[in-house]
XYZ file of C-alpha atoms in Angstrom:
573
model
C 17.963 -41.184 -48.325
C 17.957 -40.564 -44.591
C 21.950 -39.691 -45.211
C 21.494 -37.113 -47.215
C 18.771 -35.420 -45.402
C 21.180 -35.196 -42.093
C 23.852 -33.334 -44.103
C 21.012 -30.717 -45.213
C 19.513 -30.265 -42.067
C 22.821 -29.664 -40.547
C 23.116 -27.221 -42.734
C 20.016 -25.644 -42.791
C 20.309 -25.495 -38.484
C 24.052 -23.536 -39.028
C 22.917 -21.094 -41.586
C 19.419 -20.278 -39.566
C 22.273 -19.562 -36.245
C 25.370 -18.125 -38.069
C 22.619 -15.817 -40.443
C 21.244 -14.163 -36.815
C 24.529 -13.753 -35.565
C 25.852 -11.923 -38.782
C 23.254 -9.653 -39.001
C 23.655 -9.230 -35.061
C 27.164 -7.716 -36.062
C 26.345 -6.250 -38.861
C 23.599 -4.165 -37.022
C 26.058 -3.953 -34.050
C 28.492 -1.291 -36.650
C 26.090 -0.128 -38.586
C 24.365 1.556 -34.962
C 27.483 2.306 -33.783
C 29.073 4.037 -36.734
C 26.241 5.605 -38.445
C 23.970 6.244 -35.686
C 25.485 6.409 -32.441
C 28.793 8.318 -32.865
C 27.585 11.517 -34.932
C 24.629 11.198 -31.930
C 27.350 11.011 -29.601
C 29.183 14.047 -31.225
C 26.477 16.207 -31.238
C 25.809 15.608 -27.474
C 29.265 16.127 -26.363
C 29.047 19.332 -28.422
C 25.920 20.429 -27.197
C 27.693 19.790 -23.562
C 30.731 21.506 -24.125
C 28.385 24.722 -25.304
C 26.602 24.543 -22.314
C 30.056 24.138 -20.200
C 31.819 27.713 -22.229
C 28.548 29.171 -21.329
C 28.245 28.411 -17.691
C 31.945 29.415 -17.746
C 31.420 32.832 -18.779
C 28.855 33.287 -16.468
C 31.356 32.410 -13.780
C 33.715 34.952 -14.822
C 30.909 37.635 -15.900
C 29.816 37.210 -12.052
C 33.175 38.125 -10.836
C 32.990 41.503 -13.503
C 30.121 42.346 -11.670
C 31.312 42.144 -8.522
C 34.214 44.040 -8.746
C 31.748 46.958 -10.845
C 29.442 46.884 -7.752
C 32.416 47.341 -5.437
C 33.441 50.387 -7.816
C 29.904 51.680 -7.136
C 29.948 51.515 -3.632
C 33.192 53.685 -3.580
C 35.476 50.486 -2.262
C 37.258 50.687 -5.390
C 38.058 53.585 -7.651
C 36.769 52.845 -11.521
C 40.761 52.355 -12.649
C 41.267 49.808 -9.576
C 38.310 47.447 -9.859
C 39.022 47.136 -13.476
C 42.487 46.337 -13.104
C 42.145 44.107 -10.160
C 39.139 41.632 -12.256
C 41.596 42.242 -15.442
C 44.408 40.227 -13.373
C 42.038 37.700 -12.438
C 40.704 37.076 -16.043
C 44.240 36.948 -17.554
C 45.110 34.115 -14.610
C 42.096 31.893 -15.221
C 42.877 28.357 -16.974
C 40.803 25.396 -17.152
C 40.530 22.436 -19.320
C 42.707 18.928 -19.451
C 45.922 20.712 -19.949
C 45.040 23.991 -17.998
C 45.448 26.232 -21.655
C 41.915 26.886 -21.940
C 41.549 31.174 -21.050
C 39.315 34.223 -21.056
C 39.589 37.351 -23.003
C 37.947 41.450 -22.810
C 37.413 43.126 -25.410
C 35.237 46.168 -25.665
C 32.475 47.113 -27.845
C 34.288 48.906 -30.380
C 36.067 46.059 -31.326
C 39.404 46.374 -29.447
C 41.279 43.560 -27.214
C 41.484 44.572 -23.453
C 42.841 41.801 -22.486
C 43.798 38.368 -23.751
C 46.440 35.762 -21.445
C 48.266 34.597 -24.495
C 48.347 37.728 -27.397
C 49.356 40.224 -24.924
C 50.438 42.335 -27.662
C 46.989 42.566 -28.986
C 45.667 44.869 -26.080
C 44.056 47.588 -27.750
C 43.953 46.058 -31.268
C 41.720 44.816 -33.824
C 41.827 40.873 -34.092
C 41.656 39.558 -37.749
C 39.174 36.220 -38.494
C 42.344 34.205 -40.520
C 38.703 33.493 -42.739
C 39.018 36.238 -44.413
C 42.069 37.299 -46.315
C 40.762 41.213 -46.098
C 41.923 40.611 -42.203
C 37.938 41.020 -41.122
C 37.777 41.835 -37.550
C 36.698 39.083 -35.399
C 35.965 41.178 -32.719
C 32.994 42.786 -34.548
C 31.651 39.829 -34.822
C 31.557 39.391 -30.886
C 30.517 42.788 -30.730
C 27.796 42.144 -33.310
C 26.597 39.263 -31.097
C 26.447 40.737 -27.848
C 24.243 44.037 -29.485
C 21.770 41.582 -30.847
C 21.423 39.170 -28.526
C 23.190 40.249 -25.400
C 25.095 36.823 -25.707
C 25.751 33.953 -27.955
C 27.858 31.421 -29.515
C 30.707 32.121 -32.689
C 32.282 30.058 -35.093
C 35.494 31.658 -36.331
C 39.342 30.004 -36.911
C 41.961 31.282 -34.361
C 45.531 29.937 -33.357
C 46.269 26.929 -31.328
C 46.496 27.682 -27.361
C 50.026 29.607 -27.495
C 50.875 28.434 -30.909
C 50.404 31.968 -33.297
C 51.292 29.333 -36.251
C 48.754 26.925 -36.095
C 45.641 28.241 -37.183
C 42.305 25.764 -36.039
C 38.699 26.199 -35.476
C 37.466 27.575 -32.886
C 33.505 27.940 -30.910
C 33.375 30.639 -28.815
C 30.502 32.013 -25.765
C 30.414 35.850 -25.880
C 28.559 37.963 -23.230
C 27.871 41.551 -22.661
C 28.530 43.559 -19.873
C 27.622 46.682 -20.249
C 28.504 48.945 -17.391
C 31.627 48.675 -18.813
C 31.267 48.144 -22.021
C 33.105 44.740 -22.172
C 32.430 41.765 -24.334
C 33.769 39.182 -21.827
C 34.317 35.219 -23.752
C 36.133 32.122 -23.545
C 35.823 29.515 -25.958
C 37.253 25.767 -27.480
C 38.697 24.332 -30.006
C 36.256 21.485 -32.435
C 39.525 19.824 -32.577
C 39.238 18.825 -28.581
C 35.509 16.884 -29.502
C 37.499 15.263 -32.136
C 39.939 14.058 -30.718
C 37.552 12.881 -27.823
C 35.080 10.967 -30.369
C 38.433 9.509 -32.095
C 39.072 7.647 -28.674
C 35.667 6.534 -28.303
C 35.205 5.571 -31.889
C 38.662 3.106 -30.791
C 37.217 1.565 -28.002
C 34.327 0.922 -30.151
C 36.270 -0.517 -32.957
C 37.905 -2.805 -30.149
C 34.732 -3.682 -28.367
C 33.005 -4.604 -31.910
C 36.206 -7.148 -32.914
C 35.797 -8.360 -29.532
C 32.193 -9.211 -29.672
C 32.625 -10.279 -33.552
C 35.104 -12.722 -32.175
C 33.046 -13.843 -29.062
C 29.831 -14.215 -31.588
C 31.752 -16.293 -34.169
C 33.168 -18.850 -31.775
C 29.695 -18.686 -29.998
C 28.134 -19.553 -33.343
C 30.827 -22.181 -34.314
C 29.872 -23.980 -30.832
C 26.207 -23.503 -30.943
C 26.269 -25.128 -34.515
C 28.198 -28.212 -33.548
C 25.981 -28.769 -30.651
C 22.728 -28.396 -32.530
C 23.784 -31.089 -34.597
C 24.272 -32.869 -31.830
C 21.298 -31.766 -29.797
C 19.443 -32.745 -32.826
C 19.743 -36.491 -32.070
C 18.670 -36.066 -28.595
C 15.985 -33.872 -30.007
C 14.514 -37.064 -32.013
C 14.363 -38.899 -28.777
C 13.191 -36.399 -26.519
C 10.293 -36.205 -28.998
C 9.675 -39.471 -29.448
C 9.883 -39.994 -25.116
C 7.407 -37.023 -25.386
C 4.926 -38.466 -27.496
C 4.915 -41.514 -24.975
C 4.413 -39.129 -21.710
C 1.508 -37.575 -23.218
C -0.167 -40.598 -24.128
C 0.723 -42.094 -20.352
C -0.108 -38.290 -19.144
C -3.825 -38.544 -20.770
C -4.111 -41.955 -19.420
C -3.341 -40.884 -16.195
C -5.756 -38.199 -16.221
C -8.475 -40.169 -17.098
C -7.590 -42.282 -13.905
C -7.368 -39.572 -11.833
C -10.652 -38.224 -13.399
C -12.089 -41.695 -13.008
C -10.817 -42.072 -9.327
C -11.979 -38.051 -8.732
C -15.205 -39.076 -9.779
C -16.051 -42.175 -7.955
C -13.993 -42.057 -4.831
C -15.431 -41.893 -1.680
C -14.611 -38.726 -0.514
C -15.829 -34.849 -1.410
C -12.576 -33.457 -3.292
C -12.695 -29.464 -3.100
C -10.720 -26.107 -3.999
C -11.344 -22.936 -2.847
C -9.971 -19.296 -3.269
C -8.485 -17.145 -1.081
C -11.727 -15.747 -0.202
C -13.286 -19.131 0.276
C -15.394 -19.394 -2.247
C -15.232 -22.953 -4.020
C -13.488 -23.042 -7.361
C -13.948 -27.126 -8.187
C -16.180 -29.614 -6.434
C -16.258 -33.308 -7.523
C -19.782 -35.051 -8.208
C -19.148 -36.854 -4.622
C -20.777 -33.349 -2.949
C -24.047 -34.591 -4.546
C -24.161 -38.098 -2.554
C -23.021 -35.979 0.545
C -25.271 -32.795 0.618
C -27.569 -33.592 -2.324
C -26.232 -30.207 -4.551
C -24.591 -30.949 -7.951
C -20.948 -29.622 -8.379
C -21.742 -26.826 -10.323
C -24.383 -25.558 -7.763
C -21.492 -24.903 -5.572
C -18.974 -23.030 -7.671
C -18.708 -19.395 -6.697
C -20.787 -20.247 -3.439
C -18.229 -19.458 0.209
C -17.973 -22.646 2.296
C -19.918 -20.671 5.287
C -22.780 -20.893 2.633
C -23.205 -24.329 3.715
C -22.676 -24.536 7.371
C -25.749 -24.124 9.980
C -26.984 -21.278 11.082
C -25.280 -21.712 14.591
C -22.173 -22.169 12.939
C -21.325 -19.801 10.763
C -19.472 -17.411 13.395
C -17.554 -20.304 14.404
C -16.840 -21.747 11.064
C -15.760 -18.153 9.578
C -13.217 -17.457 12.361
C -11.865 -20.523 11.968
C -11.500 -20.315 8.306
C -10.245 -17.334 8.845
C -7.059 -18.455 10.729
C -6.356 -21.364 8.731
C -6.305 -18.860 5.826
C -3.987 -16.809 7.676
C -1.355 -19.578 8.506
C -0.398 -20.505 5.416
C -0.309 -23.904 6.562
C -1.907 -27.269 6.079
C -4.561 -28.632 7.916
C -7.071 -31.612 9.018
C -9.713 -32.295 11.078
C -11.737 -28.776 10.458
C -15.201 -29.753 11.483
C -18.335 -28.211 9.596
C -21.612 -28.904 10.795
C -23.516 -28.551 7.086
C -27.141 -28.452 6.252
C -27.611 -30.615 3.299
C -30.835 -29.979 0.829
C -33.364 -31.904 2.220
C -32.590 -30.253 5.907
C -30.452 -33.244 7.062
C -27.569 -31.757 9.443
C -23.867 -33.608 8.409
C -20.716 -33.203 9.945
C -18.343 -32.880 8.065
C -14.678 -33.372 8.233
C -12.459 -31.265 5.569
C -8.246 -32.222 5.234
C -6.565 -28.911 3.476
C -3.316 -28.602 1.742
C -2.767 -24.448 0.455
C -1.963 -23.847 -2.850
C 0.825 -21.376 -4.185
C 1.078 -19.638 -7.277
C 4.555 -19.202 -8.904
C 5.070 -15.758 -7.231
C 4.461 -17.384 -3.633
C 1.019 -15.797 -3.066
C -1.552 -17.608 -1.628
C -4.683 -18.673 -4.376
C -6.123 -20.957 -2.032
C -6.503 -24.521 -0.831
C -7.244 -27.657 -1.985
C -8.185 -31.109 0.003
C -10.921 -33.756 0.460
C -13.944 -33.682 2.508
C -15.781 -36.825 4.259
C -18.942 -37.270 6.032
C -18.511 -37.962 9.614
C -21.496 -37.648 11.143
C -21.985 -41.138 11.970
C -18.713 -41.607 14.109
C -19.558 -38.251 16.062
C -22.704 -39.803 17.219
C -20.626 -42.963 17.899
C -18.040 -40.901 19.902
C -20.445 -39.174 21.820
C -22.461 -42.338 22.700
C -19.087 -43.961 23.767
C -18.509 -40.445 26.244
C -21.632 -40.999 27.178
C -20.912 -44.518 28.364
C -17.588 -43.451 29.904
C -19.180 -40.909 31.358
C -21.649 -43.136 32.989
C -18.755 -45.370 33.919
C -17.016 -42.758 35.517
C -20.095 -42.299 37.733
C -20.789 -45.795 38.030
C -16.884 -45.796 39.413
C -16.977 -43.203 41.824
C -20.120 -44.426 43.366
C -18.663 -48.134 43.977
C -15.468 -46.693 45.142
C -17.203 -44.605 47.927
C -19.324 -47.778 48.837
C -16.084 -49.910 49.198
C -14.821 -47.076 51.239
C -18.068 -46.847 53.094
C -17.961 -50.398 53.662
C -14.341 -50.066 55.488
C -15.301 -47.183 57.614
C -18.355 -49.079 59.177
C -15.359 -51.422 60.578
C -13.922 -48.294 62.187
C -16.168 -46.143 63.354
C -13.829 -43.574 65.200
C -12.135 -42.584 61.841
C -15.526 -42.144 60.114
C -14.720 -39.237 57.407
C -10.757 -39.982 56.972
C -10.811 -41.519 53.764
C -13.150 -38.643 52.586
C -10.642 -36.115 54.475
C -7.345 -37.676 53.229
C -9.002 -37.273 49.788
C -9.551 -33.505 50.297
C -6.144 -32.625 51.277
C -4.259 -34.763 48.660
C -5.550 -33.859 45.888
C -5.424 -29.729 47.106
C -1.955 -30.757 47.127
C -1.775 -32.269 43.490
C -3.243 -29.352 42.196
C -1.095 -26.900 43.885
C 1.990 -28.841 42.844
C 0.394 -28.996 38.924
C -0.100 -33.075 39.122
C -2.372 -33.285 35.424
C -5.806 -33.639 36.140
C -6.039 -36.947 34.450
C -3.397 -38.309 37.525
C -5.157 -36.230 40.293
C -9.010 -38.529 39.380
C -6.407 -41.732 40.119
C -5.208 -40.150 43.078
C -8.850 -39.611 44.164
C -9.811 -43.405 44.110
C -6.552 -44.377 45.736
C -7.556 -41.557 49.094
C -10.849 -42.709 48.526
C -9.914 -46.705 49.261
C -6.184 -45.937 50.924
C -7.663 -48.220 54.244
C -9.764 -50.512 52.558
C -7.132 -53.520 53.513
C -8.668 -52.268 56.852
C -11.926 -54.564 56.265
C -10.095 -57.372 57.342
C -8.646 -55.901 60.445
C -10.365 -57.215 64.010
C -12.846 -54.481 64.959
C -11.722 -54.774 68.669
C -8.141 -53.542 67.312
C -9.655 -50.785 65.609
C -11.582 -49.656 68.352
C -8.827 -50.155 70.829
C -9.237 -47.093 73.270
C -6.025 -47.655 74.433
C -2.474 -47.681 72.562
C -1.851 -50.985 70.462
C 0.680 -53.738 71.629
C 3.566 -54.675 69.236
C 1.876 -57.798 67.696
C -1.205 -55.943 67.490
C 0.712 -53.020 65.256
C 2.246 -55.879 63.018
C -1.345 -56.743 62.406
C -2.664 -53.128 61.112
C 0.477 -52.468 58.953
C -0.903 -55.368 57.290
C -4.122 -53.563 55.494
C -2.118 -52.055 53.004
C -1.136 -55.012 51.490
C -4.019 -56.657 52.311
C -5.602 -53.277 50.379
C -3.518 -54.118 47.506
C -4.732 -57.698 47.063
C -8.347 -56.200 47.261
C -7.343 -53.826 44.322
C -4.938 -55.600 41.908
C -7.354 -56.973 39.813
C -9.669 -54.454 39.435
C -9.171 -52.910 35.891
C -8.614 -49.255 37.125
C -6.788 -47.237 34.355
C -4.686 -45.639 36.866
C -2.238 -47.627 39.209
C -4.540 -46.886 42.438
C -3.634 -50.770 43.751
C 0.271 -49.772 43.944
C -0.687 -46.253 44.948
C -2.600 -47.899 48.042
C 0.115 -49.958 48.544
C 2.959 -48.185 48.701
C 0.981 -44.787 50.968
C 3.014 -45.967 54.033
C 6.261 -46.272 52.287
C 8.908 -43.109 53.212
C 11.512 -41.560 51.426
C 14.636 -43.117 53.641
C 13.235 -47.328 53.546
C 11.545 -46.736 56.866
C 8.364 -47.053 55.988
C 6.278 -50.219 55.335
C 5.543 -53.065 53.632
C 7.858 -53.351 51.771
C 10.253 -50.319 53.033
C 10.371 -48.807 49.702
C 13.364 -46.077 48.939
C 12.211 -42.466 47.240
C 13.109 -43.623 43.435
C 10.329 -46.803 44.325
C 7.703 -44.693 45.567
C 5.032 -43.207 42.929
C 4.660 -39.442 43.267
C 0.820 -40.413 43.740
C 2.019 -42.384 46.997
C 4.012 -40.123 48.206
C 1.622 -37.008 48.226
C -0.953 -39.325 49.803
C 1.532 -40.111 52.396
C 2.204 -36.582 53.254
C -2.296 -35.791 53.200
C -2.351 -39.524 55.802
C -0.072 -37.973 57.830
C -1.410 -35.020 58.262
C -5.292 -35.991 58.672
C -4.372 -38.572 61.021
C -2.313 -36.179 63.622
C -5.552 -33.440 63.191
C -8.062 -35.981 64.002
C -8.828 -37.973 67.305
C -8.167 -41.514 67.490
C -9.825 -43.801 69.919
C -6.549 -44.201 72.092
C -5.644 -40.390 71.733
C -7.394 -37.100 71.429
C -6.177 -35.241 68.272
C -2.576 -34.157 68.522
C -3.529 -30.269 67.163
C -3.017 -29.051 63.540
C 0.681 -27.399 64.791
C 2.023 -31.059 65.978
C 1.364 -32.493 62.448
C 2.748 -29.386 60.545
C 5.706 -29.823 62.592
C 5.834 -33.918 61.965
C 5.331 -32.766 57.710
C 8.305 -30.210 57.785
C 11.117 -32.261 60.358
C 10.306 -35.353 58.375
C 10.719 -33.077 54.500
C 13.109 -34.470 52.648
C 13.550 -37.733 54.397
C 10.774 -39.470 55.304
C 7.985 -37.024 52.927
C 8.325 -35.839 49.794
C 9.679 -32.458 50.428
C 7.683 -30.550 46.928
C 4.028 -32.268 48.543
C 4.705 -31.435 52.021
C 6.058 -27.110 50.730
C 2.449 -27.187 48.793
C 0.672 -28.654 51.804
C 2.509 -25.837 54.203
C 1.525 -23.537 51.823
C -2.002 -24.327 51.476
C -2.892 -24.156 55.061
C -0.659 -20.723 55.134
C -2.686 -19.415 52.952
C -5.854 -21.345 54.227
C -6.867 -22.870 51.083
C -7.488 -25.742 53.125
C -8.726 -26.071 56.684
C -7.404 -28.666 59.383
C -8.701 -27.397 61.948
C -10.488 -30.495 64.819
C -13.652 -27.741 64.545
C -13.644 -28.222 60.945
C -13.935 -31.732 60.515
């Protein structure tokens, strides 16, 4: 049974395409033959009437030229006449250059005509009428009635007395001189013109008949063959909708009961779908919130802020997360929340809008600003301990009271001015702050020396910044102020100490502390030396740039006391 339904449905799917495609041709000639050529006909007609009669004018211009010049006295009568008599007989147009103009006058007489010389003062006989009827009345007729016009008569061939054809002509008046000035064209010529077209027709339609036969022979053998695949594509079809409606009612299900606030909006903001999570986060049902613009449920406070934002998410085009709303919920209860935004396109490109998922966050802002709170309070708690450690190490040396505090000052101006982040100028701070804290376990009598310290003695104070760094190493600093203290008597060229560090070795911290050391110390008075003056330790910076400082910390340090941004001055301490 199933065989001999394939056979008829084969069938059935070539005579529904090769029926179409018959009818297509038959259509095809029955347009082009019936209704398009005679169309075509009477528009080139109409075009070649139009072309005789803007022809005429042409020449009837040039009549009246020549008349106006015989007016003005230019030309005698007998001159102007002859001279636009030469130019009509010359005149020729058409595709082979045969096509003329002819005079006659009103009382039916030739005046002039480029091919029946002979005729020139004669009647001209319509070959219509076996009586010999003179055509030339008819023009005559024409041009009294009308002034100009259009005839239909049967006249020779070009130069060709024997063959006898018809003929349209334009006829036109002029009467200063009583002329009848016309030109006209033979039907053959629109004939013959429509005969080529109707040709290329013929050929186009066998072409296409062709094309559309072997188009229908092809699409028949692969419908039966598409039909197959057809069965199965239905058959797969039937199985993705029922996994498609399954899937939806996941979705729907997940949707529903997930966790999150899913949301659209327009382009205007207004919300097009909310799921029912909206109601467990700001205590409105879903439909509530349809038609309602998201700045409907922000606070008071921050609705300018919330619009302007919206506003330039809208006009980037782009995804985005983390947008912050602070929301006023039902019963008065003020939510953060956090929205995550994809935008949605419709098939034209534009913009419709966005789409994403929206959570309550309220409870990990209060736990973020507790926990800036506390490192605030850390930070404090820091900075306080720091100055006592550095407090405790100036009590051991009096005479430099302040040069922590002052070395401080002038390094971190110098960060700044060289762009050091501000997160790496706060652990530049605490090292300045505690640079000499390995001091604390220096002898008090070498401190205090009033006179210059002996070799062994020196040995001993170059030991406080490593005995600094064993003070600091295990003190959880989030910045690497141990190293920092360590290495702030280290120079660029391995002279320097502990550990005679090179320039690639030395943090950039170290070095601009070096350079703010060096300077302080030289500006300040020392118990075994009054202060050297703030031109000595310029002077020490800017010989020693490049080689023993780091030449970008000492140009911002020379530039800073240039343009006295910071003072160094013994008075000012």
């Amino acid at each position: 049974m199933e065989k001999e339904k394939k056979p008829k449905s084969a069938q059935a799917i070539s005579i529904r395409i090769a029926l179409p495609a018959l009818l297509t041709i038959v259509l095809f000639v029955t347009a082009t033959f019936i209704i398009i050529l005679p169309t075509l006909k009477n528009s080139l007609l109409d075009k070649k009437r139009e072309m005789l009669r803007e022809l005429n004018t042409i020449v009837w211009d040039t009549v009246a030229f020549y008349e106006k010049l015989a007016r003005e006295g230019t030309l005698s009568h007998e001159q102007a006449q002859k001279a636009v008599l030469g130019i009509i007989e010359t005149l020729r147009y058409g595709p082979t250059n045969k096509d003329y103009f002819w005079v006659n006058d009103m009382n039916g007489l030739i005046v002039v005509h480029p091919y029946r010389p002979e005729l020139q003062g004669e009647i001209v006989p319509d070959v219509r009428f076996p009586i010999g009827k003179n055509l030339l009345e008819e023009f005559v007729k024409v041009v009294q009635t009308q002034g100009a016009g259009y005839v239909e008569y049967m006249f020779q061939w070009q130069d060709d007395p024997e063959k006898i054809v018809p003929k349209l002509s334009y006829v036109r008046g002029f009467k200063p001189w009583g002329w009848v000035i016309g030109t006209g064209m033979y039907i053959d010529d629109v004939n013959v013109e429509i005969g080529l077209i109707a040709k290329q027709l013929n050929a186009v339609a066998t072409a296409i008949l062709l094309l559309v036969s072997f188009l229908a022979l092809y699409i028949i053998r692969h419908s039966i063959l598409a039909d197959r695949v057809r069965r199965i594509i239905w058959e797969e079809r039937e199985r993705l909708l029922v996994a498609l409606e399954e899937s939806g009612e996941r979705f729907r299900a997940l949707v529903e009961t997930t966790s999150d606030w899913i949301w659209e909006t327009n382009v205007e903001g207004e919300y097009t779908y909310c799921s029912p999570k909206v109601n467990d986060l700001l205590g409105f049902l879903p439909e509530e919130l349809i038609g309602k613009h998201l700045v409907d449920l922000v606070s008071i406070q921050e609705v300018e802020r919330t619009s302007r934002i919206f506003k330039k998410l809208m006009e980037s085009r782009k995804s985005f997360s983390g947008f912050e709303t602070v929301c006023q919920a039902r019963d008065g209860r003020v939510i953060v929340i956090e929205k995550n935004g994809v935008p949605v396109f419709n098939d034209s490109g534009e913009l419709t809008g966005y789409r994403g998922v929206a959570r309550d966050i309220s409870e990990r802002k209060n736990a973020l600003e507790a926990l800036r709170k506390s490192r605030d309070d850390l930070r404090v708690s820091l900075e306080e301990t720091v100055k006592s450690l550095a407090l405790a190490a100036e009590k051991r040396d009096p005479y430099t009271a302040g040069h922590q505090a002052r070395v401080d000052y002038i390094a971190c101006s110098i960060a700044r001015e060289i762009g050091l982040s501000e997160e790496r100028i706060e652990g530049l701070h605490f090292a300045a702050l505690l640079h000499d804290i390995g001091k604390i376990s220096l002898p008090s009598e070498y401190l205090a020396k009033p006179a210059r310290l002996s070799t062994q003695e020196r040995a001993i104070i170059k030991c406080h910044s490593e005995v600094g760094y064993e003070i600091l190493k295990n003190i959880p600093f989030p910045w690497p102020v141990a190293e920092i203290v360590y290495q702030h008597h280290e120079h660029l060229d391995g002279s320097g100490y502990p550990r005679g560090l090179t320039d690639r070795d030395i943090l950039l911290e170290a070095k601009i502390l070096t350079v703010a050391d060096v300077v302080e110390a030289m500006s300040s008075h020392r118990p075994y030396r009054p202060s050297l003056g703030l031109e000595t330790a310029i002077e020490e910076i800017r010989s020693g740039r490049g080689v023993l400082y780091h030449a970008e910390s000492v140009d911002a340090c020379l530039r800073l006391i240039a343009e006295k941004k910071i003072d160094l001055t013994a008075s000012a301490w």
